[in-house]
CSV table of C-alpha atoms in Angstrom, one decimal:
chain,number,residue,atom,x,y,z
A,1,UNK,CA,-28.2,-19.8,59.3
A,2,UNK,CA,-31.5,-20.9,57.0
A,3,UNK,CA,-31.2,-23.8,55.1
A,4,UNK,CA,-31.0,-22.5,52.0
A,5,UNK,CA,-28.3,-20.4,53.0
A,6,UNK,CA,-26.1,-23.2,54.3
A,7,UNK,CA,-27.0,-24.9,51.0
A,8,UNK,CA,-25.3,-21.4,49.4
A,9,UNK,CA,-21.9,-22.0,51.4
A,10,UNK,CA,-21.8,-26.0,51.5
A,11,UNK,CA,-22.2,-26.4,47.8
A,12,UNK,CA,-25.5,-28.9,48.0
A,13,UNK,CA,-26.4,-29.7,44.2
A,14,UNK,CA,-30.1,-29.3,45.5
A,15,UNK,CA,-29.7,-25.5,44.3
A,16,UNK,CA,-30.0,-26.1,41.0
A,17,UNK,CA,-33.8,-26.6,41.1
A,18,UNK,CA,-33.6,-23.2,41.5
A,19,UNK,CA,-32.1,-22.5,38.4
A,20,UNK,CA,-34.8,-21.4,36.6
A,21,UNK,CA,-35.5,-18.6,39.2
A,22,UNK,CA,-31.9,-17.4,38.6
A,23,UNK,CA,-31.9,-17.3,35.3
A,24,UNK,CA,-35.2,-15.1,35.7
A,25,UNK,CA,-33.6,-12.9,38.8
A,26,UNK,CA,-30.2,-12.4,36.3
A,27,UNK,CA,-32.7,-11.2,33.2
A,28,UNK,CA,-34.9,-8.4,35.7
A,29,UNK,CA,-31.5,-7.5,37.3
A,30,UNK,CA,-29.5,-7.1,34.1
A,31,UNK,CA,-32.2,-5.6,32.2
A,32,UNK,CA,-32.8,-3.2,35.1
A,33,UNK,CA,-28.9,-2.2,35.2
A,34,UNK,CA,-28.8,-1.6,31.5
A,35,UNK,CA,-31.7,0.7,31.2
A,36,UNK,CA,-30.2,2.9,33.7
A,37,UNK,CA,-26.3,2.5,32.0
A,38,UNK,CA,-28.0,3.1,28.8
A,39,UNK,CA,-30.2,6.7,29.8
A,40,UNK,CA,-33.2,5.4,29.5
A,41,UNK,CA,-34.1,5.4,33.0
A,42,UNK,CA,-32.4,8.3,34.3
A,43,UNK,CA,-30.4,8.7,37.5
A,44,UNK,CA,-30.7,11.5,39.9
A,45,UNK,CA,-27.3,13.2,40.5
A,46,UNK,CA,-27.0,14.9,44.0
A,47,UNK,CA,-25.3,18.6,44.0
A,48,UNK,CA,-22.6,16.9,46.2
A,49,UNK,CA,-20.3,13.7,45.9
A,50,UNK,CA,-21.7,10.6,46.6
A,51,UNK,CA,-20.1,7.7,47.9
A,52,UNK,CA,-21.8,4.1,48.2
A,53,UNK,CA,-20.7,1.5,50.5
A,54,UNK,CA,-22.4,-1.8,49.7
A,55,UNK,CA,-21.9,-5.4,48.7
A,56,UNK,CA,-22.9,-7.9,45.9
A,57,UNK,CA,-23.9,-10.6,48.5
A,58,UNK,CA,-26.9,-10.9,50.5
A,59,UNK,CA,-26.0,-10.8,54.3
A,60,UNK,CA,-24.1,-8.5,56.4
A,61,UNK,CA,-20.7,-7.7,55.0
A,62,UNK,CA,-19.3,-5.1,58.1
A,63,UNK,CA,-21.0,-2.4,56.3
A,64,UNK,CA,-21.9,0.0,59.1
A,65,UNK,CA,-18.5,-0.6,61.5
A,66,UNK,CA,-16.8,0.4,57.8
A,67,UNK,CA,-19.3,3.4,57.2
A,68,UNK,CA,-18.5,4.7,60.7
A,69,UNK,CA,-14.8,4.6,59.5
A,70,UNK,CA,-14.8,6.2,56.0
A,71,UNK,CA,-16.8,9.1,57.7
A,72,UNK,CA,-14.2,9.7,60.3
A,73,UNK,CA,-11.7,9.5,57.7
A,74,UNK,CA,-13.7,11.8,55.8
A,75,UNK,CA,-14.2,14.5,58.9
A,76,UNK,CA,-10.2,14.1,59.4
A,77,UNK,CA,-10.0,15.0,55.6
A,78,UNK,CA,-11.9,18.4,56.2
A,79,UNK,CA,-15.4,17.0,55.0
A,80,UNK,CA,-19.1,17.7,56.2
A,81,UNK,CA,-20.5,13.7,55.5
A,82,UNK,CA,-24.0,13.0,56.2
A,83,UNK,CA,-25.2,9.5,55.9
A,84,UNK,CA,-28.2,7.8,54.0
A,85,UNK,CA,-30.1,4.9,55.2
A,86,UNK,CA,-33.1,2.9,53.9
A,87,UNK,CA,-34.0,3.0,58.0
A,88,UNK,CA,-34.3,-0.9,58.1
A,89,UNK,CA,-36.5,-1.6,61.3
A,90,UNK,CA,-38.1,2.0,61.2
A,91,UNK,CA,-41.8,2.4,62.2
A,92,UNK,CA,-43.5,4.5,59.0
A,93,UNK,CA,-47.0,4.4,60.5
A,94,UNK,CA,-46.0,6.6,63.5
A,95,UNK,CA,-43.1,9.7,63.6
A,96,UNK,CA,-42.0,12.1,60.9
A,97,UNK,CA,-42.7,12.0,58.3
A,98,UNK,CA,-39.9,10.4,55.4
A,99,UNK,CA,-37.2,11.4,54.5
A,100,UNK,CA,-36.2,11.5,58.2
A,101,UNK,CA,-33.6,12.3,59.9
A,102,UNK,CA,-32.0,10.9,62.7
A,103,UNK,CA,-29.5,11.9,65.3
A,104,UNK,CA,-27.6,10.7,68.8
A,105,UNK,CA,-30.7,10.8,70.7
A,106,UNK,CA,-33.1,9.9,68.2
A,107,UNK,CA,-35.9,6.8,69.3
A,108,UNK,CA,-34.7,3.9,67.7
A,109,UNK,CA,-38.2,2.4,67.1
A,110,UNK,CA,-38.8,5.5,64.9
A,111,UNK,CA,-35.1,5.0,62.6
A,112,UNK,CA,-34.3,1.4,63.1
A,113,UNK,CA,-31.1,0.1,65.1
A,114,UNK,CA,-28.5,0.4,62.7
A,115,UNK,CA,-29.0,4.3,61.7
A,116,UNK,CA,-29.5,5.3,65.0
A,117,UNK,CA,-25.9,3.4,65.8
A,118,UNK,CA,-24.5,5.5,63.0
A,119,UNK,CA,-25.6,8.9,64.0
A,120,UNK,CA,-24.5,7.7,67.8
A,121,UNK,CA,-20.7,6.9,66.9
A,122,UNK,CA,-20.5,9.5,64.1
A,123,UNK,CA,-22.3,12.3,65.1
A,124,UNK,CA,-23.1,13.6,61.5
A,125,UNK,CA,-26.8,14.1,60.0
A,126,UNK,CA,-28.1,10.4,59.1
A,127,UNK,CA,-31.1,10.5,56.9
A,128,UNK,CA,-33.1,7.7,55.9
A,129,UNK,CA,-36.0,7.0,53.3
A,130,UNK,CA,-36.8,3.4,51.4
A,131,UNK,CA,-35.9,5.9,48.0
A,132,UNK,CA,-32.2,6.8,48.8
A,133,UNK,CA,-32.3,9.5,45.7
A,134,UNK,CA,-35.1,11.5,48.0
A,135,UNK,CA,-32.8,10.7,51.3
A,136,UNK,CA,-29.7,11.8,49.5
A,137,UNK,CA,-31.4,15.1,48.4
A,138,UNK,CA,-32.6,16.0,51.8
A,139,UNK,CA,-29.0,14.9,53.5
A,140,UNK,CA,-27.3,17.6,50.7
A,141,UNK,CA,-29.4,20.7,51.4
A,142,UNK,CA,-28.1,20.4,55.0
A,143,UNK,CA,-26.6,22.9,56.3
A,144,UNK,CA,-22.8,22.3,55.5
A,145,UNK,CA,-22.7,19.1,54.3
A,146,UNK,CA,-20.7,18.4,51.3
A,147,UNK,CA,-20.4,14.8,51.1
A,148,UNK,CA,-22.8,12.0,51.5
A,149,UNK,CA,-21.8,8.3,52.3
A,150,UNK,CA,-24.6,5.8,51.3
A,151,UNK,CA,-24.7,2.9,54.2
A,152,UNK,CA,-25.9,0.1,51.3
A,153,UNK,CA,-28.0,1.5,48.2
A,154,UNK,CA,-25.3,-0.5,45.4
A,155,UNK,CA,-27.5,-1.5,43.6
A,156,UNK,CA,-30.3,1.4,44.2
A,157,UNK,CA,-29.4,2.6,40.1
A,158,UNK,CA,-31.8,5.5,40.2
A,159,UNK,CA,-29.2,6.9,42.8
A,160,UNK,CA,-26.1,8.7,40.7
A,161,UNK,CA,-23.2,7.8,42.7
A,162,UNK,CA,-19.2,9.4,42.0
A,163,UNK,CA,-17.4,6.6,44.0
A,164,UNK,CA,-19.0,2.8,44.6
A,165,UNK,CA,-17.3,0.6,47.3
A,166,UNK,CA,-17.7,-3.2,47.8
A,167,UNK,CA,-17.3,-4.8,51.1
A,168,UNK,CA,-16.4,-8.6,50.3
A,169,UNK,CA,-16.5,-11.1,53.3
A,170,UNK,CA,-12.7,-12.3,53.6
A,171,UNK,CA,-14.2,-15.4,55.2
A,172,UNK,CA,-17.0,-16.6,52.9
A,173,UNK,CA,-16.3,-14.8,50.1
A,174,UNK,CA,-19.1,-15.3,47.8
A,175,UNK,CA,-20.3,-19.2,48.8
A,176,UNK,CA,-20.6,-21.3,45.9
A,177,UNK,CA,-20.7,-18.0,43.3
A,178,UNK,CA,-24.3,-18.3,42.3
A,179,UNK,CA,-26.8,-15.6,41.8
A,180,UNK,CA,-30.2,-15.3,43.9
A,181,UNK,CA,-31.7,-17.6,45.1
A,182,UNK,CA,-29.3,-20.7,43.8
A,183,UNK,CA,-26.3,-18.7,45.5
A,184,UNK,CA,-25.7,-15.5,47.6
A,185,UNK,CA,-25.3,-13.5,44.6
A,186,UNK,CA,-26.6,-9.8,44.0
A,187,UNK,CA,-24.9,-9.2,41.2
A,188,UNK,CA,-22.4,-11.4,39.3
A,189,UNK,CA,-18.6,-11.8,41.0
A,190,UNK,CA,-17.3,-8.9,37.4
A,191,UNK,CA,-19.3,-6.6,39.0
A,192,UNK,CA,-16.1,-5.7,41.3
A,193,UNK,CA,-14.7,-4.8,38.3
A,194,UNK,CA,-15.8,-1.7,37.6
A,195,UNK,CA,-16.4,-0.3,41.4
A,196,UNK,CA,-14.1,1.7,42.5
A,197,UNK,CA,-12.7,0.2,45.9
A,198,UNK,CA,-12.7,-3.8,46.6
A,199,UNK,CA,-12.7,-3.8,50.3
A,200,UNK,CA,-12.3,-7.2,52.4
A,201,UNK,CA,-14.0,-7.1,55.9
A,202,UNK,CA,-10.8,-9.1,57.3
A,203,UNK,CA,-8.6,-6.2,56.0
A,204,UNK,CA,-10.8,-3.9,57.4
């Protein structure tokens, strides 16, 4: 753990010489969200449902274990999922070209680790591009898929989404309840009010 993100979950009072960064983070972020909320930058809307796992803190949450799980859940349901991925730890000089798809025996220096896990435990089309609107496209035109579960992307607004879930550390919870960088904040704590499904990783 870095410094300053002990200092996030130990409540030093050092954090607040970062203030004025926050206040400028919350501004960009805010102003960001409400251009999209208001139509003036426009989302792109996928011809099938799309459902977003993610989180409102920075770290890992237990998103991927909980991705593998909805789209089991989903499969038992009678659903074609495929996944989208920003392909953390992928190689873009080298390999096909993007959007790319990854499967079971795909090389992980060419998808990063953590889509290549997916597409290993799930065995369902993982896609992944650093612009999930052109990932999720390419996932929906394949052949039989009619849902698409986004592994991260909540607060990717150019991406339409039909259900958003959260994935809230039942341990740390949200640290001292700051935004970036005073706290490990990506959105403010009210943003889990209007997502569809709270989810705590110690529930899950």
């Amino acid at each position: 753990m870095s410094g300053l993100e002990g200092a996030w979950y130990s409540n030093k009072r050092w954090v607040w010489l970062l203030l004025p960064l926050t206040v400028l983070f919350w501004l960009v972020s805010n102003l960001r969200r409400g251009l999209f909320k208001l139509g003036v930058k426009k989302q792109i809307k996928a011809n099938v449902p799309v459902i977003v796992v993610g989180n409102i803190t920075v770290g890992g949450t237990g998103k991927t274990p909980f991705v593998i799980y909805l789209v089991k859940l989903l499969q038992g349901l009678g659903y074609t999922p495929a996944i989208v991925s920003r392909g953390y730890g992928a190689n873009t000089k080298i390999g096909p070209s993007f959007p790319r798809l990854v499967n079971a025996i795909s090389d992980p220096s060419l998808t990063g680790d953590e889509p290549n896990l997916l597409a290993l435990r799930t065995g369902v089309p993982v896609v992944i591009d650093s612009d999930r609107t052109k990932a999720v496209k390419y996932a929906s035109q394949i052949n039989g898929v009619n849902i698409v579960v986004s592994d991260d992307g909540l607060q990717h607004y150019k991406m339409a989404r039909d259900i958003e879930v959260v994935l809230v550390d039942g341990a740390r919870y949200f640290g001292n309840g700051y935004l970036l960088p005073m706290g490990p904040l990506r959105e403010p704590i009210s943003r889990l009010k209007s997502v569809d499904l709270p989810w705590s990783i110690q529930a899950f």
